CSV table of C-alpha atoms in Angstrom, one decimal:
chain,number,residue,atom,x,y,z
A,1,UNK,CA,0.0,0.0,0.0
A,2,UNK,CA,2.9,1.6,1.2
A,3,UNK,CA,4.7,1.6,-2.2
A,4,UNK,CA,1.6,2.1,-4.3
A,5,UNK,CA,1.3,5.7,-2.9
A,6,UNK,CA,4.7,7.1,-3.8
A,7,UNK,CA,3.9,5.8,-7.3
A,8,UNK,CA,0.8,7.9,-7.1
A,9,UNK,CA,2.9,11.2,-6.1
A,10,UNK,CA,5.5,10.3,-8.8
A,11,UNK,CA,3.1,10.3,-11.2
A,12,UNK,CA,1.3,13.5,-10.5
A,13,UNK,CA,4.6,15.1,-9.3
A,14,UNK,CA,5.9,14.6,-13.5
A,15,UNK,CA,2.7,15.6,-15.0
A,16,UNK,CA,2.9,18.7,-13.1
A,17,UNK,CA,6.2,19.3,-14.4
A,18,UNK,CA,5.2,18.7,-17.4
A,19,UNK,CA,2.5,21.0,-18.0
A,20,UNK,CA,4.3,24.0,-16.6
A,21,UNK,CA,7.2,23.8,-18.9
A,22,UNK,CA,7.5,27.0,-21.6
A,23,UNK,CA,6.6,26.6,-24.8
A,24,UNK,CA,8.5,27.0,-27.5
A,25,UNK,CA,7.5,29.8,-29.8
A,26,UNK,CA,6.3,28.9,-33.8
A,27,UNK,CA,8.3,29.4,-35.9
A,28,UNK,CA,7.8,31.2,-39.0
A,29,UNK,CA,8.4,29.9,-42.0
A,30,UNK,CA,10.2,33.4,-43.5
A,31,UNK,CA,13.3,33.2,-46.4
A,32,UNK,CA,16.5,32.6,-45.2
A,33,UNK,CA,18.9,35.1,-46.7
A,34,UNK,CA,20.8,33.0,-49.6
A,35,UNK,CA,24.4,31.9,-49.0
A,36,UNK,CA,26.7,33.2,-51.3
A,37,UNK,CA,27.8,30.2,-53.5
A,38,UNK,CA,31.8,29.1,-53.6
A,39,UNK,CA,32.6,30.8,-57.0
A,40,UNK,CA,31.1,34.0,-55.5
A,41,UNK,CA,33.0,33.6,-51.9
A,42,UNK,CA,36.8,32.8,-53.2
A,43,UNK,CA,38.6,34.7,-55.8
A,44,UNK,CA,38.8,33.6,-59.5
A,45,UNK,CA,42.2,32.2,-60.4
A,46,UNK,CA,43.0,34.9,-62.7
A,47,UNK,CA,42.3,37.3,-59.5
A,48,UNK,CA,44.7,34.5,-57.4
A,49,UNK,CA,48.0,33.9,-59.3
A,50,UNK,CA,49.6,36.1,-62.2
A,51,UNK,CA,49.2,34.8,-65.8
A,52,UNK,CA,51.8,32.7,-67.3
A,53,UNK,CA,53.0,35.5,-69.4
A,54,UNK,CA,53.8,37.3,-66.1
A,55,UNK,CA,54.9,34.0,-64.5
A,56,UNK,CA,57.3,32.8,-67.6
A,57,UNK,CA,58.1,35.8,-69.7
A,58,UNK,CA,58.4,35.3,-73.2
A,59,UNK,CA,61.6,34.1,-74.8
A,60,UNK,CA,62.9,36.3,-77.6
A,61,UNK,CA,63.0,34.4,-81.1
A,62,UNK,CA,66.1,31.9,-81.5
A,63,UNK,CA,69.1,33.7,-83.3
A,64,UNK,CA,69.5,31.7,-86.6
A,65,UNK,CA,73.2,30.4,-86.3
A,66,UNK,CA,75.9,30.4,-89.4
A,67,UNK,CA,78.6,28.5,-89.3
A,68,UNK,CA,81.3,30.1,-91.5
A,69,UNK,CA,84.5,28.2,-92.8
A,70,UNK,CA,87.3,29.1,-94.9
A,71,UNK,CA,90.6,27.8,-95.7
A,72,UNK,CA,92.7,30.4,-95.0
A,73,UNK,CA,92.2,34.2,-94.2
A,74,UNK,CA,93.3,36.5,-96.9
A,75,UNK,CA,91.8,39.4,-98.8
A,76,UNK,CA,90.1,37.7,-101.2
A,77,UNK,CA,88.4,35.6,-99.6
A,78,UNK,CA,87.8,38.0,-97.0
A,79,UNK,CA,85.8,40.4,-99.1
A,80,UNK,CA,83.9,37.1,-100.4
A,81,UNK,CA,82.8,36.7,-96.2
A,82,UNK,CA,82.4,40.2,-96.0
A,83,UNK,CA,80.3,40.3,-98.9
A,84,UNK,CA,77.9,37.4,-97.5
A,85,UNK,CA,77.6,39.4,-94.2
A,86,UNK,CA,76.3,42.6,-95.9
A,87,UNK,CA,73.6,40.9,-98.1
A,88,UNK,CA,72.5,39.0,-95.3
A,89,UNK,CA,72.2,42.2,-92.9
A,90,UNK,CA,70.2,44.0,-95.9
A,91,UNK,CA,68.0,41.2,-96.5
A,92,UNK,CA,67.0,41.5,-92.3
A,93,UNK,CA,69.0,38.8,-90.7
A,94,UNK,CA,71.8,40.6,-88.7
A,95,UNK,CA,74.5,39.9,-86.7
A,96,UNK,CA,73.8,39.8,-82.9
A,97,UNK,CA,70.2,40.7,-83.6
A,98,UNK,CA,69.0,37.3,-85.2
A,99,UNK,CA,72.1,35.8,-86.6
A,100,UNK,CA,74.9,34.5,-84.8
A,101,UNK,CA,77.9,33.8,-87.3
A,102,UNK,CA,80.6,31.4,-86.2
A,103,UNK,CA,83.6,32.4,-88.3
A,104,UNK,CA,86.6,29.5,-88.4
A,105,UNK,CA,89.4,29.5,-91.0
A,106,UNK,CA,92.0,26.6,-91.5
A,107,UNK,CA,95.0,28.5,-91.9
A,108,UNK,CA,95.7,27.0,-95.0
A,109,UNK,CA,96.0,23.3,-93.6
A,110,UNK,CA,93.0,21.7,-95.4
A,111,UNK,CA,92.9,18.7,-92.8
A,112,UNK,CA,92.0,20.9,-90.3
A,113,UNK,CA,88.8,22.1,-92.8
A,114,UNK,CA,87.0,18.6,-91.5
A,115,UNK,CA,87.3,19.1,-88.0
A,116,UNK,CA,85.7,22.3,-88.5
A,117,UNK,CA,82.7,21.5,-90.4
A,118,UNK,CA,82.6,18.6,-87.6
A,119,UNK,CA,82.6,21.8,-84.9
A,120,UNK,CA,79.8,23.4,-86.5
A,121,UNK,CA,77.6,19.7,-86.7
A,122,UNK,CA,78.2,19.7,-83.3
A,123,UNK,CA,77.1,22.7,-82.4
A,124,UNK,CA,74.0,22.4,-84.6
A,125,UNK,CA,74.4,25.3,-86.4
A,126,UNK,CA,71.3,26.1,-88.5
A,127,UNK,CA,73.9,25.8,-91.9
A,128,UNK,CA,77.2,26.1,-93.1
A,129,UNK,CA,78.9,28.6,-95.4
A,130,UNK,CA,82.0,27.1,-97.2
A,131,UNK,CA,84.5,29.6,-98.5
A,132,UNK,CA,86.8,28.1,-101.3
A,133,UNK,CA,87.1,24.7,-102.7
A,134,UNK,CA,88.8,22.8,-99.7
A,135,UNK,CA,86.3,24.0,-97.3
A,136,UNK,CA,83.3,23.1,-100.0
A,137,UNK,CA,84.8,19.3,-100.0
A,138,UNK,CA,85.3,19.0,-96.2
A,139,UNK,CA,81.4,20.2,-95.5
A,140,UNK,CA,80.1,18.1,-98.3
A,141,UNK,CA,81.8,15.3,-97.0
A,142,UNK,CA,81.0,16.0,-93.2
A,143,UNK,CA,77.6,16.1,-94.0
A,144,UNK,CA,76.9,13.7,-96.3
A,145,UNK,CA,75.7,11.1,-94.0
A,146,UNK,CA,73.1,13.2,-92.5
A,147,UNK,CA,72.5,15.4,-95.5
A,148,UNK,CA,72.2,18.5,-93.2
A,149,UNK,CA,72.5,21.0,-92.1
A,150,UNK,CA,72.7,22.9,-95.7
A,151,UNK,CA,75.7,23.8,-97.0
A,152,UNK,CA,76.4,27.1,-99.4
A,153,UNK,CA,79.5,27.5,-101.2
A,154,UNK,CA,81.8,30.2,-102.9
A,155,UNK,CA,84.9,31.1,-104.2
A,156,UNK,CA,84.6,27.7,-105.9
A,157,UNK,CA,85.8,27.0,-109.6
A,158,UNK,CA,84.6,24.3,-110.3
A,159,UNK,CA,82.2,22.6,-107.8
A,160,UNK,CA,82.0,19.5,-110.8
A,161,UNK,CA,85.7,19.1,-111.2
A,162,UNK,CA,86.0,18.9,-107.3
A,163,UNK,CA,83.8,16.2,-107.0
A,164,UNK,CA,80.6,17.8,-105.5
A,165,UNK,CA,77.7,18.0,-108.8
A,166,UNK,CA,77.8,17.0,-112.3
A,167,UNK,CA,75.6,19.4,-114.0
A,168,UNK,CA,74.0,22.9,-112.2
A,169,UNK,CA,71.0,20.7,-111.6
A,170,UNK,CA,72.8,18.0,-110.9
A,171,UNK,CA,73.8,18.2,-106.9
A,172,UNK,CA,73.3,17.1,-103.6
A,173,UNK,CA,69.8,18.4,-102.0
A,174,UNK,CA,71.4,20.3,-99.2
A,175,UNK,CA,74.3,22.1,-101.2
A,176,UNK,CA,74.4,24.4,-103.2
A,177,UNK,CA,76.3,27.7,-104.4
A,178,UNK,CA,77.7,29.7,-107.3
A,179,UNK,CA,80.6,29.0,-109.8
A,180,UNK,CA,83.2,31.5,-109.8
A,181,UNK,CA,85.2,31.1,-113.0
A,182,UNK,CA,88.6,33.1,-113.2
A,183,UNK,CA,88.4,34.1,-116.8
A,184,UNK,CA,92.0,32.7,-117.8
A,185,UNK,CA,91.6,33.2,-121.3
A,186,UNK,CA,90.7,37.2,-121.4
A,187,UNK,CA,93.9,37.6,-118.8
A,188,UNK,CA,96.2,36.1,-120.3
A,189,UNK,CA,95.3,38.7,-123.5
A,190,UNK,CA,95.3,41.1,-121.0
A,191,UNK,CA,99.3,40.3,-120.5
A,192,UNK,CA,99.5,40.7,-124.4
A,193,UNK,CA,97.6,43.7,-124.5
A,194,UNK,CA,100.1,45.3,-121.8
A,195,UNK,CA,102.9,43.9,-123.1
A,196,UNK,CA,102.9,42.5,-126.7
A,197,UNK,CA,105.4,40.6,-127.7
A,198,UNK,CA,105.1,38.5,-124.1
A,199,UNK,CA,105.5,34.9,-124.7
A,200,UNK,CA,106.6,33.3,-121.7
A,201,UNK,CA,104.7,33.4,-118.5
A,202,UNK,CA,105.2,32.4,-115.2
A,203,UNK,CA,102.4,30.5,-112.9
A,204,UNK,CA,102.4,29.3,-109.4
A,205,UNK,CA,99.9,27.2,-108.1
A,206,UNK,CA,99.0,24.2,-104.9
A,207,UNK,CA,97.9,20.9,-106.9
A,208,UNK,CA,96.1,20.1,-103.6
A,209,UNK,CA,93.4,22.3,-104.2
A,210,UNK,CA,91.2,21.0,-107.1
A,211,UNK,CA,90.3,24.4,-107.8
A,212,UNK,CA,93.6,25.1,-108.8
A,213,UNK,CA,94.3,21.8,-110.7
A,214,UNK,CA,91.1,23.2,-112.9
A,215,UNK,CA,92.6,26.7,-113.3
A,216,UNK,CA,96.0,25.3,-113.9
A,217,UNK,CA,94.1,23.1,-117.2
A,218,UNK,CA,92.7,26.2,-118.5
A,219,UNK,CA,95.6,28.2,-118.5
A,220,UNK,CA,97.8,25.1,-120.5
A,221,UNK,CA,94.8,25.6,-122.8
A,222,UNK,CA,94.3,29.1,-123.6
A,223,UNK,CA,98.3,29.1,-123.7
A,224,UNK,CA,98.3,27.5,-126.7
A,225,UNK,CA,95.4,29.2,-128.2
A,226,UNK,CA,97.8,32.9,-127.9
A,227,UNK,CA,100.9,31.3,-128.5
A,228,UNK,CA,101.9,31.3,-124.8
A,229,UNK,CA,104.2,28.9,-122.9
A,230,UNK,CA,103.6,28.6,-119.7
A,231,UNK,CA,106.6,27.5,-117.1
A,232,UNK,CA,105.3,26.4,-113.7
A,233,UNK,CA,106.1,26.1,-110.2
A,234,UNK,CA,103.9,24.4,-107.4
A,235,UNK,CA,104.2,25.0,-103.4
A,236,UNK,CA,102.2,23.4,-100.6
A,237,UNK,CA,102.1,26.5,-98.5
A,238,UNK,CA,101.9,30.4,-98.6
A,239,UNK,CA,105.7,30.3,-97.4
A,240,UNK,CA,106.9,28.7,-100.4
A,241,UNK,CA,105.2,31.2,-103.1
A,242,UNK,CA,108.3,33.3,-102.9
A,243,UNK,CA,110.7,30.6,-103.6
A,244,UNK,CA,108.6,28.9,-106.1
A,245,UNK,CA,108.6,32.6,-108.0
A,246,UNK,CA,112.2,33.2,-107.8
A,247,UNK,CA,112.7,29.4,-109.3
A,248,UNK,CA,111.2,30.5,-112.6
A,249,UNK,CA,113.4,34.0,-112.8
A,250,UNK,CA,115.9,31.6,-115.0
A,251,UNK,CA,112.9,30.6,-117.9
A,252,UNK,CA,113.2,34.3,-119.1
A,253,UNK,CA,110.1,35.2,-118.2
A,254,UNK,CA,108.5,38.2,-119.7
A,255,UNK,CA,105.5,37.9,-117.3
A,256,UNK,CA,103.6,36.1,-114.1
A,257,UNK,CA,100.1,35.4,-114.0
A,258,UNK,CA,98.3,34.8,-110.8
A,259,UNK,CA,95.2,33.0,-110.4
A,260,UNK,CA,92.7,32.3,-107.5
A,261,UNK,CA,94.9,29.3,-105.6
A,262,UNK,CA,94.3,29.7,-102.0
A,263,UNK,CA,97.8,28.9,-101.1
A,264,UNK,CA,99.3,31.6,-103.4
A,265,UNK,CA,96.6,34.1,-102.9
A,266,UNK,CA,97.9,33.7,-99.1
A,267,UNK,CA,101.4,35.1,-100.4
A,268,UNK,CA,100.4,37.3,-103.3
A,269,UNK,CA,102.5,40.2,-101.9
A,270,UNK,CA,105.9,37.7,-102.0
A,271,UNK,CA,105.0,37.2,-105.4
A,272,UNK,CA,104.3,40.8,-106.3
A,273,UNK,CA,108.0,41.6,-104.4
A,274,UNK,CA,109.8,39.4,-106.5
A,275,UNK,CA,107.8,40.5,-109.7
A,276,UNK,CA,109.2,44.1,-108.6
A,277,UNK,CA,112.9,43.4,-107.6
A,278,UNK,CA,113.1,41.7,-111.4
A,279,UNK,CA,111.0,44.3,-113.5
A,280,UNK,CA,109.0,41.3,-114.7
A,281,UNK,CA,104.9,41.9,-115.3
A,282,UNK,CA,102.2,40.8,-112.7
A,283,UNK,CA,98.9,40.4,-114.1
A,284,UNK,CA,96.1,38.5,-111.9
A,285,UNK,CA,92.8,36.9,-112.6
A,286,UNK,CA,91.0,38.0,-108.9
A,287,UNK,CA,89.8,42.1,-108.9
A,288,UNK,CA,91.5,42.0,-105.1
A,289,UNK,CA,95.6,41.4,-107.1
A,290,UNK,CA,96.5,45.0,-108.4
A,291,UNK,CA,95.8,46.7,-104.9
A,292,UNK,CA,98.6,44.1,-103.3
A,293,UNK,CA,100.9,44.7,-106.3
A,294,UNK,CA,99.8,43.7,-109.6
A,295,UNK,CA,99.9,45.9,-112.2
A,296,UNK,CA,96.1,44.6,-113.7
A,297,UNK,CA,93.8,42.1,-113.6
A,298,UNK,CA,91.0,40.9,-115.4
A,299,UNK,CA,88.8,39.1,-112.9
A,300,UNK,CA,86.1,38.2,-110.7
A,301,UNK,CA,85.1,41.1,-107.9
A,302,UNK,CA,85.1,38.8,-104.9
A,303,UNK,CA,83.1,41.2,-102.7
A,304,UNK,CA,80.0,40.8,-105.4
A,305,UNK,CA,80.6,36.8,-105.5
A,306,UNK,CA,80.2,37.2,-101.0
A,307,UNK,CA,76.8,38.9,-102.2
A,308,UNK,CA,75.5,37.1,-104.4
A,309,UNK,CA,76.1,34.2,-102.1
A,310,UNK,CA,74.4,36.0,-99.3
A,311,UNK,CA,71.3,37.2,-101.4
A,312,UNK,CA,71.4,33.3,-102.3
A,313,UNK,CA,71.0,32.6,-98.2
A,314,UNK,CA,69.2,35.2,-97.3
A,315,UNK,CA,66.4,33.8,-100.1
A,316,UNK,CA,66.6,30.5,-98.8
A,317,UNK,CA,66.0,31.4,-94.9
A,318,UNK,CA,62.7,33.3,-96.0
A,319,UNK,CA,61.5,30.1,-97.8
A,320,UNK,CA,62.1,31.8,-101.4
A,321,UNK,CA,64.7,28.9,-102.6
A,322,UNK,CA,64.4,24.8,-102.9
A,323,UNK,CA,67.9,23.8,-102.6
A,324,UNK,CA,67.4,21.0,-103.9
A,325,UNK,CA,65.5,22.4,-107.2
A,326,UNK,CA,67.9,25.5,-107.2
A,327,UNK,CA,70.8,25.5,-109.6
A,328,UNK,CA,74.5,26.3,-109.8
A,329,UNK,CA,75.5,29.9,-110.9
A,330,UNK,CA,78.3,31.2,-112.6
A,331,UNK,CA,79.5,34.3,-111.1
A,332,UNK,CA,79.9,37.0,-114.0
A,333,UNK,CA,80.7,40.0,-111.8
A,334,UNK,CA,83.8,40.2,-114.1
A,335,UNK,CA,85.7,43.4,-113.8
A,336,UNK,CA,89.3,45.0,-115.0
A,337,UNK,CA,91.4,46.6,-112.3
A,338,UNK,CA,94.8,48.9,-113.2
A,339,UNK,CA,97.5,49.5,-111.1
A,340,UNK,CA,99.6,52.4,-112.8
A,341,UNK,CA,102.1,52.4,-109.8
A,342,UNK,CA,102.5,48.7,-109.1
A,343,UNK,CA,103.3,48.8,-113.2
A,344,UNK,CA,105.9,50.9,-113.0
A,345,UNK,CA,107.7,49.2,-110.6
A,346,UNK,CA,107.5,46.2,-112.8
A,347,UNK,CA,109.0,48.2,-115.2
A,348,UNK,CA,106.0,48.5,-117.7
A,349,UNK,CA,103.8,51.3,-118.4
A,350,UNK,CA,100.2,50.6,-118.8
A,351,UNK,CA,98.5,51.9,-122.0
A,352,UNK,CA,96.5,55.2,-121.5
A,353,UNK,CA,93.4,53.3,-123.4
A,354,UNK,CA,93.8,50.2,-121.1
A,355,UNK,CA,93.8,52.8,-118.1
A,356,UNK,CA,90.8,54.8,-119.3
A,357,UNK,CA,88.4,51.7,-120.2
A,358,UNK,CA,89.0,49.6,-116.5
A,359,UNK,CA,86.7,49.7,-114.3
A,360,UNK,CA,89.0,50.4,-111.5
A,361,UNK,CA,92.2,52.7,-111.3
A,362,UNK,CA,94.1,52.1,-107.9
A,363,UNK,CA,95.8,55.8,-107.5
A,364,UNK,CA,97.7,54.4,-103.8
């Protein structure tokens, strides 16, 4: 009975509690005020990081790169670099602006010509820009294999003779350049016209170069066309031109001729010494000859043979020329240079019409 009762005053004691608790207001169903969504509550990534132009700033354009070789360094064939340079800088492709030119020279030791053009495949040049015969040959034969990078020559006689095409179409895809043809035959009547009753002439050349193997041929040919004999001396380096010219003092000599050899072209001024110490005539087949002592020449300007070349690259690096559709040229730039001065120390005077009809007088 006992525990019954304290049930009955538990009971009533919660449901008092119960109903004297608060309660809890409605409520009202009003619009929650809308979240702003992720895109709108975090930056874009634009606003975030800097755009990759700002992060990585743009290179400039890659400098094309020339690789240029030569076998030796003389006047010559400097004007023929010199030329190539110029054309190329008027045709928009400047040194140190977008060209880089790697200039190399052999020193006259054509071995050393293939470890050059082996530099420049090396050091990936974009193409290669062989001066003279030798240095045609050793960057033919260094590329061959890969057929590339593209090689142009000059100064060249005779790129067929030497090995390199058979006809002007007629040449390997990646090489190409122009002929330049010492015109042996209208210098040698340039010795006459100076000096008449010359019969015997004097001629020095290296028959390691093929170019001046080729010249050498000529020269026995038009000799014979004008009644000429021609005595001969060779040398294997620019040291031995003056010895090789002094060997032929004893042949009675009434003139020498000088033709575009490398090697000799190297020594030209020995040769023009001895010329002068023995009053004998010096007439040359390169424009560059009477303003290092010969009295005239009747040749090829080797500055406009360097921009021919160059107008030849320049054509080719703005997609104008198919190498391998493009043909060998035969330099014509043919002009006759007087040297009053340097004739008279050879003993000769130079006719007043010869003198008034060249194309260049040099008055030093």
């Amino acid at each position: 009975m006992f525990r019954k009762s304290w049930i009955i005053i538990i009971v009533m004691f919660m449901l008092v509690f119960t109903g004297c608790a608060p309660v809890a207001p409605a409520v009202e169903n009003t619009p929650v005020p809308a979240q702003p969504s992720a895109v709108d509550v975090q930056p874009t990534l634009a606003e975030v990081q800097p755009t990759q132009a700002e992060v990585q700033p743009t290179e400039p354009p890659k400098k094309i790169v020339i690789g240029m070789m030569t076998i030796a360094s003389h006047p010559s064939l400097d004007a023929v670099k010199q030329g190539v340079i110029d054309a190329l800088k008027e045709a928009g492709f400047e040194a140190g602006v977008n060209v880089e030119f790697i200039e190399r020279n052999a020193e006259g030791d054509i071995a050393t010509l293939s470890t050059i053009a082996h530099q420049f495949i090396d050091e990936k040049v974009d193409l290669i820009v062989a001066t003279s015969t030798p240095a045609m040959q050793a960057a033919y034969n260094a590329t061959k294999d890969l057929q590339a990078p593209p090689v142009f020559f000059n100064a060249v006689s005779n790129p067929y003779g030497a090995g390199i095409a058979t006809a002007p179409d007629q040449h390997p895809a990646w090489v190409i350049g122009n002929q330049l043809l010492d015109p042996i035959g209208k210098t040698m009547e340039l010795i006459q016209q100076i000096k008449p009753d010359a019969k015997v002439v004097g001629l020095i050349y290296n028959p390691a170069e093929a170019n001046s193997v080729y010249l050498y041929e000529l020269a026995l040919e038009e000799a014979e066309r004008l009644g000429i004999t021609l005595e001969v001396a060779t040398v294997a380096n620019s040291s031995e031109v003056q010895v090789a010219a002094e060997s032929l003092l004893n042949r009675d000599l009434d003139a020498f001729m000088g033709i575009n050899d490398n090697t000799v072209s190297s020594g030209f001024e020995a040769l023009a010494q001895v010329a002068n110490d023995n009053k004998i005539l010096l007439v040359g087949s390169s424009a560059s000859f009477p303003a290092r002592g010969a009295a005239a020449s009747y040749g090829v300007n080797p500055y406009e043979e360097g921009l021919d070349s160059g107008r030849l690259i320049a054509a080719y690096l703005k997609g104008e020329v198919d190498i391998a559709k493009a043909k060998i040229e035969i330099q014509d730039a043919v002009v006759m240079t007087v040297n009053p001065k340097g004739a008279a120390l050879q003993g000769v005077e130079l006719p007043a019409e010869l003198v008034e009809k060249a194309d260049r007088v040099i008055e030093e």
